[in-house]
mmCIF file of C-alpha atoms in Angstrom:
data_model
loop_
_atom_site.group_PDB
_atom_site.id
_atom_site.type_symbol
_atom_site.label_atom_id
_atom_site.label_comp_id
_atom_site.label_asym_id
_atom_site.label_seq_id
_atom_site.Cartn_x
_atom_site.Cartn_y
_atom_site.Cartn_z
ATOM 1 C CA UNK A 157 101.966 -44.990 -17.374
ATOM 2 C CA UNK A 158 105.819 -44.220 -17.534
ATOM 3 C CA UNK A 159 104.703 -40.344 -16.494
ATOM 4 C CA UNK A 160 103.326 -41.557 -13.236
ATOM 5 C CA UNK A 161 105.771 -43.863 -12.439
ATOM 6 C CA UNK A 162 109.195 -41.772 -12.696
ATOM 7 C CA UNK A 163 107.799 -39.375 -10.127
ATOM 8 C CA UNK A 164 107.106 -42.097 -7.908
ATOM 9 C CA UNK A 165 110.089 -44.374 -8.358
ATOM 10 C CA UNK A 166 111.891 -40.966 -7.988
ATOM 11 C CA UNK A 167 110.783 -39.727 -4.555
ATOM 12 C CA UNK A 168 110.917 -43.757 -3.368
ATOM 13 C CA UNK A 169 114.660 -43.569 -4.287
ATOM 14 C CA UNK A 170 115.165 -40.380 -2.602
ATOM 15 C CA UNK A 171 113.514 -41.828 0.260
ATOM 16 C CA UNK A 172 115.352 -44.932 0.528
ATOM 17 C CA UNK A 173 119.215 -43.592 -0.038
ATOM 18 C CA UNK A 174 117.860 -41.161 2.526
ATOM 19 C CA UNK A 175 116.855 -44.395 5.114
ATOM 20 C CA UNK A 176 120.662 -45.275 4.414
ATOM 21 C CA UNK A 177 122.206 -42.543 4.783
ATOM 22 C CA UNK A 178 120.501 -42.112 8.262
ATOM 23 C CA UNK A 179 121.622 -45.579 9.102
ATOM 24 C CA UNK A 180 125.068 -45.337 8.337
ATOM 25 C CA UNK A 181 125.101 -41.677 10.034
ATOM 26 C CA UNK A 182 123.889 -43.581 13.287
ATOM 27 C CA UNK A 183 120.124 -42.844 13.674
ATOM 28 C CA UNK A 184 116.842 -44.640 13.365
ATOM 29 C CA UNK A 185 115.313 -43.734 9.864
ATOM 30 C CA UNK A 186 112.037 -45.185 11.183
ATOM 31 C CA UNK A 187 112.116 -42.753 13.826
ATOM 32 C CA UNK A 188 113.001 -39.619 11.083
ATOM 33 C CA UNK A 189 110.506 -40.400 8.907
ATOM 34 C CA UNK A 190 107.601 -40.870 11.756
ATOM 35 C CA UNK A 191 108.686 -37.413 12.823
ATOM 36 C CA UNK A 192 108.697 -36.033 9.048
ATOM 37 C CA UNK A 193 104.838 -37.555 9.046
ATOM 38 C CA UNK A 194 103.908 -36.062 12.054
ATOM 39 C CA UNK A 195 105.346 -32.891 11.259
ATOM 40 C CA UNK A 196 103.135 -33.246 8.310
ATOM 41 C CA UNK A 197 100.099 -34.360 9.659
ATOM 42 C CA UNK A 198 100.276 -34.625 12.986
ATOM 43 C CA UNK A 199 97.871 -31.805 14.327
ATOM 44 C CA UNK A 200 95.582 -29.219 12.691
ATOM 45 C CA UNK A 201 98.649 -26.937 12.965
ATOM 46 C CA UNK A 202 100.703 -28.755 11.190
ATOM 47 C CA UNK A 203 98.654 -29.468 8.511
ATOM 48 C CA UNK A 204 97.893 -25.999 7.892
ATOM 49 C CA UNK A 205 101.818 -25.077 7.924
ATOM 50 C CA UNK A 206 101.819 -27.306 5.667
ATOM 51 C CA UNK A 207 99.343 -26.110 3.524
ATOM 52 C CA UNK A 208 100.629 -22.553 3.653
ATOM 53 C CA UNK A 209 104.599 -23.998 2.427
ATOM 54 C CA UNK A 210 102.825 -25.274 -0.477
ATOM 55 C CA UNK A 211 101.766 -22.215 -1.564
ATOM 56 C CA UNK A 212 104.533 -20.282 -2.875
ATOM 57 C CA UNK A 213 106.033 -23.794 -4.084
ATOM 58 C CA UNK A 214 103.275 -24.151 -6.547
ATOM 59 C CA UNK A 215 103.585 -20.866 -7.745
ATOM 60 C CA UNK A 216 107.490 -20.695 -8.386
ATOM 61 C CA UNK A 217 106.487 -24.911 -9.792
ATOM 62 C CA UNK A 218 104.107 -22.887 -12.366
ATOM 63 C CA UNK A 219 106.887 -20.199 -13.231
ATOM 64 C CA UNK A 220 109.121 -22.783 -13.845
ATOM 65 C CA UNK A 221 106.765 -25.373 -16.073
ATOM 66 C CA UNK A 222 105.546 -22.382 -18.113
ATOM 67 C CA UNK A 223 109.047 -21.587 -19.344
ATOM 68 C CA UNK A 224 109.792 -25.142 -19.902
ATOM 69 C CA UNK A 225 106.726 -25.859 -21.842
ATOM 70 C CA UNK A 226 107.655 -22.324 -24.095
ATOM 71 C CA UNK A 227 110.944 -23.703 -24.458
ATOM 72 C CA UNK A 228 112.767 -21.590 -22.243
ATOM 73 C CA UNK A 229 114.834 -22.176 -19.121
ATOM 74 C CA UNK A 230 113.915 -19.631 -16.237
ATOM 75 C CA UNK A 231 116.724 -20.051 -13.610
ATOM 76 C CA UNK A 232 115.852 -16.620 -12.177
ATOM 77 C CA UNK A 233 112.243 -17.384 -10.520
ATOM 78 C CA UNK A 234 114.226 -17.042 -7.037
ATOM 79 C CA UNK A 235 115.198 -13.250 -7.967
ATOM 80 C CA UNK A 236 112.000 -12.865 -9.562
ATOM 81 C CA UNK A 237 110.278 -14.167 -6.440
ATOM 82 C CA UNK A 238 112.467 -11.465 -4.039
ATOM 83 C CA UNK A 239 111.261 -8.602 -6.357
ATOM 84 C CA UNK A 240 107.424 -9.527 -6.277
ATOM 85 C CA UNK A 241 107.899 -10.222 -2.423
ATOM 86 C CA UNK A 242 109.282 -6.235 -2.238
ATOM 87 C CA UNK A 243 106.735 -4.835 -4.434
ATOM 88 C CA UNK A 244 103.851 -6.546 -2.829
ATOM 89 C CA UNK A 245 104.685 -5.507 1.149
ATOM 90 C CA UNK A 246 105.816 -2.106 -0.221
ATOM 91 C CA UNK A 247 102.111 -1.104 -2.011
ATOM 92 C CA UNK A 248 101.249 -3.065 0.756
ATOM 93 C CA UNK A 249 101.950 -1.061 4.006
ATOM 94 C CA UNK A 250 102.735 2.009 1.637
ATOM 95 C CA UNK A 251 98.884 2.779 1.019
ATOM 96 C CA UNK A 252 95.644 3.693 2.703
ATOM 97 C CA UNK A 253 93.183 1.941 0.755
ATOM 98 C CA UNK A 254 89.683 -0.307 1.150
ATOM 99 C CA UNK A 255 90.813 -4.211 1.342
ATOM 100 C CA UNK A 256 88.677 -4.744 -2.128
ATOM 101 C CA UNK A 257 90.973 -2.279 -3.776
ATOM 102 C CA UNK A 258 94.427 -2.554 -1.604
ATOM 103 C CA UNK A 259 94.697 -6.023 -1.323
ATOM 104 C CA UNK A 260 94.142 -6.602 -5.605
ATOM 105 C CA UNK A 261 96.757 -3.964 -6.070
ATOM 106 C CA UNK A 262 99.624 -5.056 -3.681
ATOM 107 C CA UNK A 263 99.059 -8.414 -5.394
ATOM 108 C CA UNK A 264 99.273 -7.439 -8.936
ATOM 109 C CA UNK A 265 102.196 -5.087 -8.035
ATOM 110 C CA UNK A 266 104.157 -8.440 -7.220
ATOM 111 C CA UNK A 267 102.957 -10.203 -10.053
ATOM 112 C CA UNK A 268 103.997 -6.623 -12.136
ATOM 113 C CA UNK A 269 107.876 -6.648 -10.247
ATOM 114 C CA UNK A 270 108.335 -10.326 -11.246
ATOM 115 C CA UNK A 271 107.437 -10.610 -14.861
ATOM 116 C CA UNK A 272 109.351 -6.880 -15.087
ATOM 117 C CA UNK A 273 112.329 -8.752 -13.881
ATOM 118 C CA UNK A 274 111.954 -11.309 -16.303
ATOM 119 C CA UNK A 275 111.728 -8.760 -19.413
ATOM 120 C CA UNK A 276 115.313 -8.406 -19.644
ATOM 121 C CA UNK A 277 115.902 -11.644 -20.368
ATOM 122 C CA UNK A 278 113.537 -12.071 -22.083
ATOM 123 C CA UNK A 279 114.151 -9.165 -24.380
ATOM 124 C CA UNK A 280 117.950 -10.452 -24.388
ATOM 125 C CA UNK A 281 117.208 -13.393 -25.610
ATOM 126 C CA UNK A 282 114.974 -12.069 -28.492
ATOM 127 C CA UNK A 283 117.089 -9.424 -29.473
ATOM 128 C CA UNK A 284 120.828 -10.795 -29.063
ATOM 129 C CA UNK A 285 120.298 -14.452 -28.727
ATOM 130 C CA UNK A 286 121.461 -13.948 -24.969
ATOM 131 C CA UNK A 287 120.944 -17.511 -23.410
ATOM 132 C CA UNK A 288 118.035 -16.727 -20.494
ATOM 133 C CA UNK A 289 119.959 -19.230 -17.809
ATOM 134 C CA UNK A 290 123.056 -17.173 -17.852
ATOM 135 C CA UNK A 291 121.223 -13.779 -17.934
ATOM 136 C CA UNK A 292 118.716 -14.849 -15.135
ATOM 137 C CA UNK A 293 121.326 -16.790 -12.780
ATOM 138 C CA UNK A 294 122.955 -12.871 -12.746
ATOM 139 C CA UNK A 295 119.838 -11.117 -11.972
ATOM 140 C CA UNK A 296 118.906 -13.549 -9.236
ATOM 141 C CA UNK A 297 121.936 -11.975 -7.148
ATOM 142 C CA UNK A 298 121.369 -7.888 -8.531
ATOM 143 C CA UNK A 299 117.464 -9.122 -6.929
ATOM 144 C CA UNK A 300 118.923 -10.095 -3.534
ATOM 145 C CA UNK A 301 121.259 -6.887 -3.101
ATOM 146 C CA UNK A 302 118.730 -4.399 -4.103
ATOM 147 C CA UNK A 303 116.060 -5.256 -2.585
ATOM 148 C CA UNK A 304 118.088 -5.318 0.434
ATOM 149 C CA UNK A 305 119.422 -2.006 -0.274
ATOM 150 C CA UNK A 306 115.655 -0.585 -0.778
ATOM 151 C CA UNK A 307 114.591 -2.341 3.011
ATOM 152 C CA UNK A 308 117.459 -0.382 4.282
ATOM 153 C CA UNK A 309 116.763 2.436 2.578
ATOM 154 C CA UNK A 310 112.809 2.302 3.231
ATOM 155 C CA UNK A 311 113.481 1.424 7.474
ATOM 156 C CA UNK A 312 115.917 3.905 7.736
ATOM 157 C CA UNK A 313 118.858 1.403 8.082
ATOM 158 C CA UNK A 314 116.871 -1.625 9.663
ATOM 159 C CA UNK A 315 116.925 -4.779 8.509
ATOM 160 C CA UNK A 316 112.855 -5.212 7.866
ATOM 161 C CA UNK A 317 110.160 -2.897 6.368
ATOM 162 C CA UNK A 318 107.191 -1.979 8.002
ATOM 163 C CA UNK A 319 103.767 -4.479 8.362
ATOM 164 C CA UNK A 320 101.320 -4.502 5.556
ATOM 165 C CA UNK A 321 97.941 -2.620 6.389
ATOM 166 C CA UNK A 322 95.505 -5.235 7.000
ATOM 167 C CA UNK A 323 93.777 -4.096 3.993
ATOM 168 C CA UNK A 324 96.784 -6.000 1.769
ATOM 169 C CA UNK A 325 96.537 -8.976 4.133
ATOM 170 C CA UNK A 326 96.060 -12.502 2.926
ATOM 171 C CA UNK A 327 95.290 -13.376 6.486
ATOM 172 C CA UNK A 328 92.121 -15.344 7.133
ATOM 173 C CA UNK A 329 91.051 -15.561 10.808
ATOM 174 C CA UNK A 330 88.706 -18.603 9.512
ATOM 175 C CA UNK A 331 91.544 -20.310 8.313
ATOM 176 C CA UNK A 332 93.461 -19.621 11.482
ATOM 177 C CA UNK A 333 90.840 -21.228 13.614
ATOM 178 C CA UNK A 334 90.318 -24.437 11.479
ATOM 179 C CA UNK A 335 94.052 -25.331 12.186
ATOM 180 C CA UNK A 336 95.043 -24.339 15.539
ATOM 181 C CA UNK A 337 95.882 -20.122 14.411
ATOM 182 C CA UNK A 338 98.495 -21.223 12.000
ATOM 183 C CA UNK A 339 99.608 -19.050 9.329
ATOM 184 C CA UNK A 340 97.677 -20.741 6.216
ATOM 185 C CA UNK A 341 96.049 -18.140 4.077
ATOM 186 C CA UNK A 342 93.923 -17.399 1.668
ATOM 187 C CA UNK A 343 97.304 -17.137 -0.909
ATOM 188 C CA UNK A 344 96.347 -21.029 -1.934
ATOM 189 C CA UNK A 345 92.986 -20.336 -3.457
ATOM 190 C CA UNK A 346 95.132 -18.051 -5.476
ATOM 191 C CA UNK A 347 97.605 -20.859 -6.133
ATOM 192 C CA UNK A 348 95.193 -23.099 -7.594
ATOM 193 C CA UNK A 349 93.257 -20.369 -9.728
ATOM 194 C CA UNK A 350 96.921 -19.793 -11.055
ATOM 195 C CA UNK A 351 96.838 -23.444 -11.889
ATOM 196 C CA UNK A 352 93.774 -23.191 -14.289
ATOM 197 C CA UNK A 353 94.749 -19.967 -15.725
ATOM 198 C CA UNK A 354 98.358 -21.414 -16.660
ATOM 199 C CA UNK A 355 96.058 -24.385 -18.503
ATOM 200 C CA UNK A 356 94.201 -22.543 -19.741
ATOM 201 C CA UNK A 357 96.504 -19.800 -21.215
ATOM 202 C CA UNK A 358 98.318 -22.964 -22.607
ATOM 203 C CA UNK A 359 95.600 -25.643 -23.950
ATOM 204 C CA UNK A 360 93.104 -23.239 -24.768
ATOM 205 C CA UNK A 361 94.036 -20.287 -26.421
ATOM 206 C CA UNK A 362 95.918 -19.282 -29.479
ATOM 207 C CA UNK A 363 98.643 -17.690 -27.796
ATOM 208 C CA UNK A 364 99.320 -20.485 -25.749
ATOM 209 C CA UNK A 365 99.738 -22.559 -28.832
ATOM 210 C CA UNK A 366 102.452 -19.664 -30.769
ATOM 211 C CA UNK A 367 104.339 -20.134 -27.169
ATOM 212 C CA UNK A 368 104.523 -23.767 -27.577
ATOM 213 C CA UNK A 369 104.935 -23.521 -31.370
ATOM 214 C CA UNK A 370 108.238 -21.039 -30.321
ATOM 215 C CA UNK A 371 109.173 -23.047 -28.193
ATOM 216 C CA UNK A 372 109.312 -26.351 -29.746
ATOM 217 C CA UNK A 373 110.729 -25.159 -33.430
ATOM 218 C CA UNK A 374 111.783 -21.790 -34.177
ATOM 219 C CA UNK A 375 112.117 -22.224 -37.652
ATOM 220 C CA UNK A 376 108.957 -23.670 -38.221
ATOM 221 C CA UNK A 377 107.061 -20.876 -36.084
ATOM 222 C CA UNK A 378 108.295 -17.745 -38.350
ATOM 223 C CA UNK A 379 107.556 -19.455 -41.226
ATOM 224 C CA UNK A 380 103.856 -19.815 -40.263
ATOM 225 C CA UNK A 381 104.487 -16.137 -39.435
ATOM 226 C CA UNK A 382 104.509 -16.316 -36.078
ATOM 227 C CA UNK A 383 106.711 -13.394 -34.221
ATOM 228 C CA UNK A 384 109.206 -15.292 -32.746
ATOM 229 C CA UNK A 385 111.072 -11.970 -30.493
ATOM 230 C CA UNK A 386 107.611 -11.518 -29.311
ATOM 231 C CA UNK A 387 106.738 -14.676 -28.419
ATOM 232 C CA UNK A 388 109.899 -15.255 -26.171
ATOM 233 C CA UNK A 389 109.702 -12.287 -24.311
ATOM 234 C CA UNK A 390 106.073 -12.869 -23.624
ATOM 235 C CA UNK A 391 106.665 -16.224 -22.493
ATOM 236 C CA UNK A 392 109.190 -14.841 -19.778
ATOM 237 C CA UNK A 393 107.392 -11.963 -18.669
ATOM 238 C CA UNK A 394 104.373 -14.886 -17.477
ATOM 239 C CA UNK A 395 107.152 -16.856 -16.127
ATOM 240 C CA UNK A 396 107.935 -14.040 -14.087
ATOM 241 C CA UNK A 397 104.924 -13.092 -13.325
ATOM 242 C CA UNK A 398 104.122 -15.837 -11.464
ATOM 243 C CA UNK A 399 107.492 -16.020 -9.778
ATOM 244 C CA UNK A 400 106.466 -12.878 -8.329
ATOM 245 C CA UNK A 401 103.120 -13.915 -6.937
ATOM 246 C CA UNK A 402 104.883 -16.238 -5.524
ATOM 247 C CA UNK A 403 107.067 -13.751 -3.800
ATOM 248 C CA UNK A 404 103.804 -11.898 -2.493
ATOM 249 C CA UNK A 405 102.341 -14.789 -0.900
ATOM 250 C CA UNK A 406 105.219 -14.509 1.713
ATOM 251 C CA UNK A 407 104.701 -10.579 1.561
ATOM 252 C CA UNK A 408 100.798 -10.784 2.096
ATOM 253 C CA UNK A 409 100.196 -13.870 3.083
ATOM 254 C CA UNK A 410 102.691 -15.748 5.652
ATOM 255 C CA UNK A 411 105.098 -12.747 7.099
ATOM 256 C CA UNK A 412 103.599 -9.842 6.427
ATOM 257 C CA UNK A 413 106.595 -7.813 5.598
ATOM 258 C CA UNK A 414 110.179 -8.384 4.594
ATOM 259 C CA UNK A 415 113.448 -8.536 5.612
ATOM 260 C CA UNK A 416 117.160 -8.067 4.541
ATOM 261 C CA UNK A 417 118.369 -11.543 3.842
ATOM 262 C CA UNK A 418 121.976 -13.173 3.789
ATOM 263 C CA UNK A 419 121.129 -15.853 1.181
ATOM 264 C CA UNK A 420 118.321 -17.006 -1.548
ATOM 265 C CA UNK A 421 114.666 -18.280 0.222
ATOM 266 C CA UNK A 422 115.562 -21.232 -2.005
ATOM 267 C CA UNK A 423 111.821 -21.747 -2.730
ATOM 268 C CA UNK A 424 112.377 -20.377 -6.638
ATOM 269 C CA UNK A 425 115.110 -23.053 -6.803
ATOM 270 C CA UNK A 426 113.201 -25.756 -5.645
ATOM 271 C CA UNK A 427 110.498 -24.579 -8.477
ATOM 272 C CA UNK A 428 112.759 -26.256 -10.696
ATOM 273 C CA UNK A 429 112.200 -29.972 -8.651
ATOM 274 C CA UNK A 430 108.876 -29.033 -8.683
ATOM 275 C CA UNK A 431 107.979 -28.849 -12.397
ATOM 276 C CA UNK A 432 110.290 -31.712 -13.044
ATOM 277 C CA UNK A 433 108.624 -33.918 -10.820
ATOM 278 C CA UNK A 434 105.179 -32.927 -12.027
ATOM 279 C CA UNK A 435 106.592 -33.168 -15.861
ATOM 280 C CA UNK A 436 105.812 -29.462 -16.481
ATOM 281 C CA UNK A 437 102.271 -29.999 -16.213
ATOM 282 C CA UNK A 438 99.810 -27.017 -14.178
ATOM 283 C CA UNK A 439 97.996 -30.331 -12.665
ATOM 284 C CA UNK A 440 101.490 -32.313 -12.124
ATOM 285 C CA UNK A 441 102.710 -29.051 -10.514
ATOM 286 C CA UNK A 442 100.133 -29.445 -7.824
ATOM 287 C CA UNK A 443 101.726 -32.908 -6.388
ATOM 288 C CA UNK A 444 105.401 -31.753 -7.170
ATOM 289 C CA UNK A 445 104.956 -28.725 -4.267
ATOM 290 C CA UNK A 446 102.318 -30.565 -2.122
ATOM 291 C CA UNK A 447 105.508 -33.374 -2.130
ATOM 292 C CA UNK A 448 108.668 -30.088 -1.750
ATOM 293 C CA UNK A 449 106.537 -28.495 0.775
ATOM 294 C CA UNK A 450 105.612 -30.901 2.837
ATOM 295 C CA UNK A 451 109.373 -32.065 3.149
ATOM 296 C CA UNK A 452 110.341 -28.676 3.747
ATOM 297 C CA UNK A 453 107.612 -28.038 6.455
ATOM 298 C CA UNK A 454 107.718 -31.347 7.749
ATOM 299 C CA UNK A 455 111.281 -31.969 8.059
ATOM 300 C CA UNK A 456 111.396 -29.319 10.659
ATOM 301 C CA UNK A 457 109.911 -31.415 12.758
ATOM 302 C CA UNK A 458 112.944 -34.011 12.611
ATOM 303 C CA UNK A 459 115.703 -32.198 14.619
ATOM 304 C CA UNK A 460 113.380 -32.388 17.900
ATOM 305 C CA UNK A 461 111.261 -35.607 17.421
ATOM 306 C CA UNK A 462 113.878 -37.939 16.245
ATOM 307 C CA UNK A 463 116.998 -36.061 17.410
ATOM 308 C CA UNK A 464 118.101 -35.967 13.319
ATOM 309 C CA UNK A 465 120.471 -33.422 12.864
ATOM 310 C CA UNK A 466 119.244 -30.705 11.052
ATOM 311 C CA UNK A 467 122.215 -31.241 8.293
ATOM 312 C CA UNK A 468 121.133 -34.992 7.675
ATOM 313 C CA UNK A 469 117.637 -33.805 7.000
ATOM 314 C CA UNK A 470 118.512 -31.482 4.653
ATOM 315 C CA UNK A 471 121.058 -34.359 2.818
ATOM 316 C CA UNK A 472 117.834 -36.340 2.465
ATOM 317 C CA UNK A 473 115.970 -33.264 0.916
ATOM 318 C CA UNK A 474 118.876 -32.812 -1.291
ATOM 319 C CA UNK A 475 118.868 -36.695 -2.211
ATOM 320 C CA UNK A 476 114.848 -36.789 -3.481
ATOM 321 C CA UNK A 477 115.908 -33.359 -5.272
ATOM 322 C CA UNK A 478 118.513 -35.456 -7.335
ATOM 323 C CA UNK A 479 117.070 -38.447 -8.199
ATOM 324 C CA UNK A 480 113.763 -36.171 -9.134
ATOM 325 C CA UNK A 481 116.669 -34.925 -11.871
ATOM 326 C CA UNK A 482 117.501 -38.203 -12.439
ATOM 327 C CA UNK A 483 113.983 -38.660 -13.605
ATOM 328 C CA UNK A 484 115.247 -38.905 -17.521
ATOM 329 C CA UNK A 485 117.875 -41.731 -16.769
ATOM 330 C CA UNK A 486 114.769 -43.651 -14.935
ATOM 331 C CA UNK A 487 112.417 -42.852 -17.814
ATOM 332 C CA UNK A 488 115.148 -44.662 -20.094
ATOM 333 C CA UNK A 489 115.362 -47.104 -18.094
ATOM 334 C CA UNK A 490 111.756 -47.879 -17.907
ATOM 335 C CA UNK A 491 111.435 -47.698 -21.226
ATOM 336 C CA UNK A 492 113.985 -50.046 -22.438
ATOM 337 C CA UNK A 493 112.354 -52.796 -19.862
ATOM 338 C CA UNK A 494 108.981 -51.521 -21.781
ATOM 339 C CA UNK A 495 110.306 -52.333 -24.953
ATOM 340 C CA UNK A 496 112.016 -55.766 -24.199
ATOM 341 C CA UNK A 497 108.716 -57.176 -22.806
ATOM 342 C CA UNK A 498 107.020 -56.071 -25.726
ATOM 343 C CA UNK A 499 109.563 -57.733 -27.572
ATOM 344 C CA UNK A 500 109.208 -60.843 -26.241
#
């Protein structure tokens, strides 16, 4: 019971702190938050914008949860997500192949870039007992640069690579019709498949239980004679992997190429929220980025419909964010009230 409800009491705090801090700021939180639900759910469009933020949000969710669960901290999803994003549009628009054969290919090549990027750390940590969060919060800014050296590099000093052929295209023109000719994709069936398989991988297989074991007690794990240097660096390279599908969902799916960027998409360090909020569970996932990208997509819709600022929305993002992280000091709290009615 205590599961469901921090979540819940989490994003209700968020929500109302947010409803203050609109009031004090001068605007009509009643009006914000109509306009965040319409941006939601007001039309077809919107709905399928909507659908399509989610996407990449439960994939970098996943990334995150699996490293948790293995007992590992991966802080670089967002540089693993830029590198799969490259990978993808570059196999992508680089090669003339049939759609059953290019579009499989430019999406493994992202999944490939991301848990590649993930081996160092992995292999740090194994090898020199490097901790991963320092390692990875470095390689999320050596991600950023060079892939923005290799756009340059690959336009001939423009600031975006060429389109994808349509034969790497996560387009669907049935999907486009349903909801107006938004830019929802075929990218969440893949989403949710990624949500079994991470289940799966962890509940049902024997590797899945070394990871765990490895996770939860070294110690313990090598003396059942379990390979504990193998075990970590597997567990990142899956994290990464799916980082990096993540990263070609934007690639494929909503942009269709890439461009040189000034700053982080963000969307890897949201993952983080994500697989809090759904308790680093593959199903809990699911509502943590249906919740993150729905604010995100939503939230756009504030600025125009309620005359929000643009910085207050983002202060109210920021506010379900930290109480989300707050989620242990709410669990404790919950749980001493548990035990005091039980002791009565």
């Amino acid at each position: 019971m205590i599961n469901i409800l921090v979540p819940v009491i989490s994003v209700i705090l968020g929500l109302l702190v947010g409803a203050i801090v609109m009031v004090v700021s001068g605007y009509d939180p009643v009006k914000g938050y109509i306009a965040l639900w319409n941006g939601i759910f007001g039309d077809s469009y919107a709905i399928g914008e909507t659908i399509r933020q989610i996407t990449p949000y439960i994939l970098a969710g996943l990334a995150v949860a699996f490293a948790f669960r293995t007992g590992l901290f991966n802080i670089g999803v967002e540089g693993q997500l830029i590198v799969g994003w490259f990978a993808a549009v570059y196999v992508g628009a680089a090669f003339d192949l049939p759609k059953v054969i290019h579009l499989p290919l430019a999406i493994l090549a992202g999944a490939a870039a991301g848990a590649l990027w993930a081996f160092l750390p992995g292999l740090l940590k194994a090898k020199m007992k490097i901790h991963e969060v320092i390692v990875t919060i470095m390689m999320n800014y050596v991600a950023l640069y060079v892939v923005n050296a290799l756009i340059k590099t690959w336009s001939g000093g423009g600031d975006k690579t060429e389109r994808i052929k349509e034969t790497a295209s996560l387009r669907s023109d049935f999907l486009a019709s349903i909801t107006d000719y938004s830019r929802l994709h075929y990218g969440i069936i893949l989403a949710l498949l990624m949500v079994v398989l991470m289940w799966f991988l962890l509940e049902k297989t024997t590797t899945g239980f070394e990871l765990k074991a490895v996770g939860f007690n070294e110690n313990a794990s090598e003396y059942a004679g379990m390979k504990i240097g193998k075990n970590i660096i597997l567990a990142m390279v899956i994290s990464g992997a799916f980082a990096g599908l993540a990263g070609a969902m934007e690639g494929l799916g909503t942009f269709g190429n890439m461009y040189t960027r000034g700053g982080f998409t963000g969307i890897g360090f949201d993952g983080i929220a994500v697989a809090l909020l759904g308790a680093n569970t593959p199903l809990g996932v699911i509502f943590g980025a249906v919740l993150f990208g729905s604010l995100k997509y939503g939230a756009l819709n504030m600025p125009n419909a309620a005359q929000i600022p643009e910085e207050i929305v983002q202060i109210v993002i920021a506010l379900v964010i930290f109480f989300v992280a707050c989620g242990y000091a709410i669990r404790l709290l919950l749980s001493k009230i548990s035990k005091k009615k039980e002791a009565k």
